[in-house]
Structure formats: C-alpha cells, structure tokens
mmCIF file of C-alpha atoms and ligand atoms in Angstrom:
data_model
loop_
_atom_site.group_PDB
_atom_site.id
_atom_site.type_symbol
_atom_site.label_atom_id
_atom_site.label_comp_id
_atom_site.label_asym_id
_atom_site.label_seq_id
_atom_site.Cartn_x
_atom_site.Cartn_y
_atom_site.Cartn_z
ATOM 1 C CA MET E 1 253.855 77.708 -0.293
ATOM 2 C CA LYS E 2 254.844 80.872 -2.152
ATOM 3 C CA ILE E 3 253.190 84.278 -2.288
ATOM 4 C CA SER E 4 253.898 87.494 -4.108
ATOM 5 C CA ILE E 5 254.215 90.748 -2.149
ATOM 6 C CA ASN E 6 254.657 94.039 -3.985
ATOM 7 C CA GLY E 7 256.670 92.380 -6.797
ATOM 8 C CA ASN E 8 258.734 90.331 -4.320
ATOM 9 C CA THR E 9 258.251 86.707 -3.293
ATOM 10 C CA LEU E 10 257.937 85.041 0.086
ATOM 11 C CA GLU E 11 258.254 81.265 0.119
ATOM 12 C CA LEU E 12 258.101 78.618 2.858
ATOM 13 C CA LYS E 13 260.291 75.536 2.388
ATOM 14 C CA ILE E 14 261.445 72.552 4.412
ATOM 15 C CA GLY E 15 265.122 71.646 4.490
ATOM 16 C CA ASP E 16 268.674 72.448 5.446
ATOM 17 C CA ILE E 17 269.539 76.129 5.143
ATOM 18 C CA THR E 18 273.227 75.342 4.590
ATOM 19 C CA LYS E 19 272.286 73.847 1.196
ATOM 20 C CA GLN E 20 270.430 76.944 0.020
ATOM 21 C CA THR E 21 271.701 78.822 -3.023
ATOM 22 C CA THR E 22 270.200 82.238 -2.227
ATOM 23 C CA ASP E 23 272.602 85.228 -2.279
ATOM 24 C CA ALA E 24 272.557 85.169 1.519
ATOM 25 C CA ILE E 25 271.496 82.900 4.355
ATOM 26 C CA VAL E 26 270.720 84.136 7.842
ATOM 27 C CA ASN E 27 272.323 82.631 10.927
ATOM 28 C CA ALA E 28 270.512 82.478 14.288
ATOM 29 C CA ALA E 29 273.751 83.384 16.032
ATOM 30 C CA ILE E 30 275.018 83.988 19.557
ATOM 31 C CA GLY E 31 276.232 87.448 20.632
ATOM 32 C CA THR E 32 279.873 86.341 20.760
ATOM 33 C CA LEU E 33 279.660 85.309 17.070
ATOM 34 C CA LEU E 34 281.779 82.291 18.003
ATOM 35 C CA GLY E 35 279.328 79.675 16.748
ATOM 36 C CA GLY E 36 277.304 77.221 18.792
ATOM 37 C CA GLY E 37 274.780 74.446 18.300
ATOM 38 C CA GLY E 38 271.684 74.290 16.107
ATOM 39 C CA VAL E 39 271.665 76.161 12.844
ATOM 40 C CA ASP E 40 274.671 78.240 13.954
ATOM 41 C CA GLY E 41 276.825 75.135 14.319
ATOM 42 C CA ALA E 42 275.577 73.734 11.015
ATOM 43 C CA ILE E 43 276.387 76.976 9.159
ATOM 44 C CA HIS E 44 279.891 77.209 10.655
ATOM 45 C CA ARG E 45 280.608 73.560 9.823
ATOM 46 C CA ALA E 46 279.440 73.946 6.231
ATOM 47 C CA ALA E 47 281.152 77.314 5.660
ATOM 48 C CA GLY E 48 284.507 76.209 7.107
ATOM 49 C CA PRO E 49 286.951 77.833 9.554
ATOM 50 C CA GLU E 50 287.328 81.063 7.601
ATOM 51 C CA LEU E 51 283.813 82.037 8.683
ATOM 52 C CA LEU E 52 284.833 81.906 12.331
ATOM 53 C CA GLU E 53 287.929 83.973 11.558
ATOM 54 C CA GLU E 54 285.824 86.668 9.886
ATOM 55 C CA CYS E 55 283.308 86.599 12.765
ATOM 56 C CA LYS E 56 286.152 87.204 15.234
ATOM 57 C CA LYS E 57 287.348 90.111 13.092
ATOM 58 C CA VAL E 58 283.837 91.639 12.961
ATOM 59 C CA ARG E 59 283.562 91.330 16.726
ATOM 60 C CA ARG E 60 286.945 92.984 17.251
ATOM 61 C CA ASP E 61 286.776 95.738 14.621
ATOM 62 C CA LEU E 62 283.114 96.544 13.917
ATOM 63 C CA LEU E 63 281.685 95.755 17.356
ATOM 64 C CA GLU E 64 284.808 96.960 19.204
ATOM 65 C CA GLY E 65 284.868 93.781 21.266
ATOM 66 C CA GLU E 66 281.223 94.035 22.369
ATOM 67 C CA LEU E 67 278.631 91.296 21.870
ATOM 68 C CA LEU E 68 276.314 91.593 18.880
ATOM 69 C CA ALA E 69 273.165 92.945 20.564
ATOM 70 C CA THR E 70 269.917 90.988 20.407
ATOM 71 C CA GLY E 71 267.899 92.026 17.354
ATOM 72 C CA LYS E 72 270.897 93.441 15.471
ATOM 73 C CA ALA E 73 272.612 91.949 12.392
ATOM 74 C CA VAL E 74 276.069 91.825 10.793
ATOM 75 C CA ILE E 75 277.258 90.391 7.471
ATOM 76 C CA THR E 76 280.171 88.125 6.497
ATOM 77 C CA GLY E 77 281.191 86.030 3.519
ATOM 78 C CA GLY E 78 279.817 82.536 2.966
ATOM 79 C CA TYR E 79 283.149 80.777 2.208
ATOM 80 C CA ASN E 80 282.398 77.089 1.420
ATOM 81 C CA LEU E 81 278.639 77.696 1.308
ATOM 82 C CA ALA E 82 276.780 78.103 -1.972
ATOM 83 C CA SER E 83 275.538 81.440 -0.613
ATOM 84 C CA LYS E 84 277.960 84.310 -1.021
ATOM 85 C CA HIS E 85 276.971 85.957 2.262
ATOM 86 C CA VAL E 86 275.904 85.042 5.788
ATOM 87 C CA ILE E 87 273.910 87.537 7.826
ATOM 88 C CA HIS E 88 274.262 86.851 11.548
ATOM 89 C CA THR E 89 271.509 88.009 13.871
ATOM 90 C CA VAL E 90 270.908 87.259 17.539
ATOM 91 C CA GLY E 91 267.373 86.299 18.459
ATOM 92 C CA PRO E 92 265.842 86.897 21.883
ATOM 93 C CA VAL E 93 265.782 84.132 24.489
ATOM 94 C CA TRP E 94 262.132 83.444 25.382
ATOM 95 C CA HIS E 95 261.465 84.320 29.034
ATOM 96 C CA GLY E 96 257.658 84.334 28.863
ATOM 97 C CA GLY E 97 257.071 87.338 26.610
ATOM 98 C CA ALA E 98 257.348 90.295 28.991
ATOM 99 C CA ASN E 99 260.941 91.153 28.081
ATOM 100 C CA GLN E 100 260.398 92.679 24.623
ATOM 101 C CA GLU E 101 260.848 89.267 23.019
ATOM 102 C CA GLU E 102 258.306 90.007 20.255
ATOM 103 C CA LYS E 103 259.839 93.355 19.294
ATOM 104 C CA LEU E 104 263.369 91.939 19.382
ATOM 105 C CA LEU E 105 262.417 89.017 17.147
ATOM 106 C CA ALA E 106 260.811 91.411 14.643
ATOM 107 C CA ASP E 107 264.015 93.493 14.769
ATOM 108 C CA CYS E 108 266.052 90.412 13.762
ATOM 109 C CA TYR E 109 264.059 90.007 10.534
ATOM 110 C CA ARG E 110 263.903 93.733 9.716
ATOM 111 C CA ASN E 111 267.579 94.440 10.448
ATOM 112 C CA SER E 112 268.692 91.368 8.472
ATOM 113 C CA LEU E 113 266.604 92.429 5.469
ATOM 114 C CA GLN E 114 267.828 96.025 5.657
ATOM 115 C CA LEU E 115 271.438 94.864 5.806
ATOM 116 C CA ALA E 116 270.817 92.518 2.878
ATOM 117 C CA ALA E 117 269.301 95.301 0.766
ATOM 118 C CA ALA E 118 272.219 97.614 1.621
ATOM 119 C CA ASN E 119 274.578 94.912 0.295
ATOM 120 C CA ASN E 120 272.675 94.452 -2.967
ATOM 121 C CA ILE E 121 271.452 90.999 -1.947
ATOM 122 C CA LYS E 122 268.374 89.968 -3.929
ATOM 123 C CA SER E 123 267.569 86.607 -2.373
ATOM 124 C CA ILE E 124 267.798 85.494 1.233
ATOM 125 C CA SER E 125 266.888 82.472 3.347
ATOM 126 C CA PHE E 126 265.974 82.644 7.026
ATOM 127 C CA PRO E 127 265.838 79.858 9.604
ATOM 128 C CA SER E 128 263.172 80.094 12.283
ATOM 129 C CA ILE E 129 265.132 82.417 14.588
ATOM 130 C CA SER E 130 264.905 81.814 18.370
ATOM 131 C CA THR E 131 262.593 78.794 18.195
ATOM 132 C CA GLY E 132 265.260 76.183 19.015
ATOM 133 C CA VAL E 133 267.653 76.583 21.927
ATOM 134 C CA TYR E 134 266.130 80.019 22.722
ATOM 135 C CA ARG E 135 262.639 78.412 23.166
ATOM 136 C CA PHE E 136 260.474 81.090 21.503
ATOM 137 C CA PRO E 137 257.053 79.464 20.800
ATOM 138 C CA VAL E 138 256.893 78.634 17.100
ATOM 139 C CA GLU E 139 253.279 79.757 16.501
ATOM 140 C CA LEU E 140 253.975 83.244 17.801
ATOM 141 C CA ALA E 141 257.425 83.382 16.198
ATOM 142 C CA SER E 142 255.953 82.453 12.823
ATOM 143 C CA GLU E 143 253.409 85.294 13.003
ATOM 144 C CA ILE E 144 256.106 87.803 13.939
ATOM 145 C CA ALA E 145 258.548 86.565 11.285
ATOM 146 C CA LEU E 146 256.010 86.644 8.461
ATOM 147 C CA ARG E 147 254.545 90.009 9.506
ATOM 148 C CA SER E 148 258.010 91.597 9.654
ATOM 149 C CA ILE E 149 259.015 90.197 6.288
ATOM 150 C CA ARG E 150 255.754 91.312 4.680
ATOM 151 C CA GLU E 151 256.069 94.799 6.146
ATOM 152 C CA PHE E 152 259.583 95.123 4.745
ATOM 153 C CA LEU E 153 258.638 93.778 1.298
ATOM 154 C CA ASN E 154 255.673 96.147 1.147
ATOM 155 C CA GLU E 155 258.079 99.076 1.378
ATOM 156 C CA GLY E 156 259.837 98.434 -1.941
ATOM 157 C CA ARG E 157 261.549 96.084 -4.376
ATOM 158 C CA PHE E 158 263.836 93.580 -2.734
ATOM 159 C CA GLY E 159 263.631 90.160 -4.381
ATOM 160 C CA ASP E 160 263.022 86.709 -2.939
ATOM 161 C CA VAL E 161 262.708 85.747 0.713
ATOM 162 C CA THR E 162 262.612 82.104 1.831
ATOM 163 C CA MET E 163 261.753 80.805 5.278
ATOM 164 C CA MET E 164 263.688 77.535 5.522
ATOM 165 C CA LEU E 165 261.938 75.389 8.111
ATOM 166 C CA PHE E 166 263.673 72.378 9.578
ATOM 167 C CA SER E 167 260.684 70.116 10.333
ATOM 168 C CA ASP E 168 257.244 69.298 8.978
ATOM 169 C CA ILE E 169 255.756 70.564 12.251
ATOM 170 C CA ASP E 170 257.409 73.980 11.954
ATOM 171 C CA PHE E 171 256.490 74.151 8.280
ATOM 172 C CA GLY E 172 252.836 73.472 9.166
ATOM 173 C CA LYS E 173 252.835 76.236 11.775
ATOM 174 C CA PHE E 174 254.380 78.757 9.405
ATOM 175 C CA GLN E 175 251.931 77.705 6.689
ATOM 176 C CA SER E 176 248.917 78.314 8.969
ATOM 177 C CA SER E 177 250.298 81.712 9.962
ATOM 178 C CA LEU E 178 250.912 82.677 6.347
ATOM 179 C CA GLU E 179 247.389 81.607 5.360
ATOM 180 C CA LYS E 180 245.992 83.771 8.157
ATOM 181 C CA LEU E 181 248.184 86.707 7.168
ATOM 182 C CA VAL E 182 247.099 86.698 3.515
ATOM 183 C CA GLN E 183 243.427 86.630 4.568
ATOM 184 C CA GLN E 184 243.808 89.741 6.744
HETATM 185 N N1 LIG L 29 268.678 74.437 8.531
HETATM 186 C C1 LIG L 29 267.537 75.093 8.865
HETATM 187 N N2 LIG L 29 267.088 75.188 10.139
HETATM 188 C C2 LIG L 29 267.818 74.581 11.093
HETATM 189 C C3 LIG L 29 269.026 73.882 10.839
HETATM 190 C C4 LIG L 29 269.446 73.819 9.478
HETATM 191 N N3 LIG L 29 270.566 73.188 9.123
HETATM 192 N N4 LIG L 29 269.504 73.402 12.014
HETATM 193 C C5 LIG L 29 268.632 73.765 12.982
HETATM 194 N N5 LIG L 29 267.617 74.479 12.434
HETATM 195 P P1 LIG L 29 268.519 77.194 16.959
HETATM 196 P P2 LIG L 29 267.945 79.732 18.341
HETATM 197 C C6 LIG L 29 266.436 75.082 13.072
HETATM 198 O O1 LIG L 29 268.555 76.464 18.248
HETATM 199 O O2 LIG L 29 266.741 79.168 18.992
HETATM 200 C C7 LIG L 29 272.872 78.217 18.976
HETATM 201 O O3 LIG L 29 273.641 77.419 19.825
HETATM 202 C C8 LIG L 29 265.999 74.544 14.409
HETATM 203 O O4 LIG L 29 265.275 73.331 14.245
HETATM 204 O O5 LIG L 29 269.567 76.895 15.958
HETATM 205 O O6 LIG L 29 267.864 81.100 17.746
HETATM 206 C C9 LIG L 29 273.420 79.628 18.827
HETATM 207 O O7 LIG L 29 274.825 79.669 18.946
HETATM 208 C C10 LIG L 29 265.101 75.690 14.881
HETATM 209 O O8 LIG L 29 263.822 75.579 14.252
HETATM 210 O O9 LIG L 29 268.559 78.811 17.188
HETATM 211 C C11 LIG L 29 272.722 80.387 19.900
HETATM 212 O O10 LIG L 29 273.401 80.243 21.145
HETATM 213 C C12 LIG L 29 265.782 76.938 14.314
HETATM 214 O O11 LIG L 29 266.722 76.448 13.340
HETATM 215 C C13 LIG L 29 271.390 79.694 20.035
HETATM 216 O O12 LIG L 29 271.582 78.367 19.555
HETATM 217 C C14 LIG L 29 266.513 77.772 15.336
HETATM 218 O O13 LIG L 29 267.082 76.934 16.329
HETATM 219 C C15 LIG L 29 270.325 80.345 19.182
HETATM 220 O O14 LIG L 29 269.091 79.731 19.436
#
C-alpha cells in the first residue's frame, strides 16, 4: 500500500529491512548503541563490525559516554548494507502507556526524519519501532508511527518513506491504521 503526501510517498511493505536499498534504514536500537537482538542484531550482522566501531565512537564523542536517550536519533554509515546510512533511534519500553510511551515513540519517527533530512537523505525505511522486545502494542504503535510520518511529510518536500513490516500480521495492522488515517 502506497500513498502520496504533499509530493512525498509513504509505503507499507513486508520484508527484511537489511535488504532495503533506500538511502537510509532506521535501527530500533538500544541506548548503549552496542547492538542487541531483533532488528538491531540483524542490522549489525548485515552491516559488519565497522558499524559497531562507529557506534562506539558516536557514544564516546557525540554522546560523551551517555546513553542515547529514548526518542532521540543518531546517524552512522551503512558499511556492508545497500543503504548508505543507518539512523539509530531508541524506542520506549511499553509499561502500560502512562510513562509518555506515545510521545516518545512519535519522537523516534520525527527525530529520525529530521536527522535524515539534515543529511540530504531522500528515502528511508523504518522498522516497527518498540513493538518487539519493547512490547509496545502494534495497533497503537502503527497509528502513532503513521501519524508522525504524515505530519512530518506535510511540512515539506522530503522524498520516500517506507514502513518495512516483518510479518503479515503487522502489515495488516499498519494497513488498517493507514486506511483509517487517509479517511480522516
Ligand atoms: N527487518 C524488519 N523488521 C524486523 C527485522 C528485520 N530484519 N527483524 C525484526 N524486525 P525489535 P524493539 C521487527 O525487538 O521492540 C533489541 O534487542 C520485529 O518483528 O527489534 O524496539 C535492541 O537492541 C518487530 O516488529 O525492537 C533493543 O534492546 C520490530 O522489528 C530492543 O531490542 C521491532 O522489534 C528494541 O526493541
């Protein structure tokens, strides 16, 4: 499913984000930037060890040793990936919804897109941030993700945004949310 927003596109796809050829892919990272399971592990494996080296450097130099805060984003190279860049963002852990989870998830999408635009990136693929290990409910996450992306694309020319879903079930949930959003 693909829609046009203010001269930009937003597309939902099913598949492996590490195979995407967009200018950038987004990683659902951990604050240490040291890699982990899920999509983070898959991206580090496909990109190769140089990605971890650059992540350590970003943590040391840009973040002055601190964790990457939830909702924030940083950029690295893509190394062995087809994508030239990886944008790492840390999604919120779902604790029931009373801990700013919705706002923080929206921040992940907005900050990643802003960082992409600042780096002249014209196409980007997102995984479904926080809906794996961090247990954010997919229905709600899909509404937040799509609303944030649409809001950003409505502000100006960016290019092409893909949501790369990893299962038919997630794809179906994002599709329903997108259908609802375009009817509003
Ligand atoms: N391509 C696209 N989506 C994928 C892929 C892939 N190759 N692999 C998994 N997914 P998760 P989170 C989907 O758990 O919830 C890590 O250990 C997956 O099915 O990767 O934000 C980090 O280091 C799910 O729909 O990320 C953090 O500690 C979505 O990606 C923590 O997990 C996100 O699931 C982050 O948890």
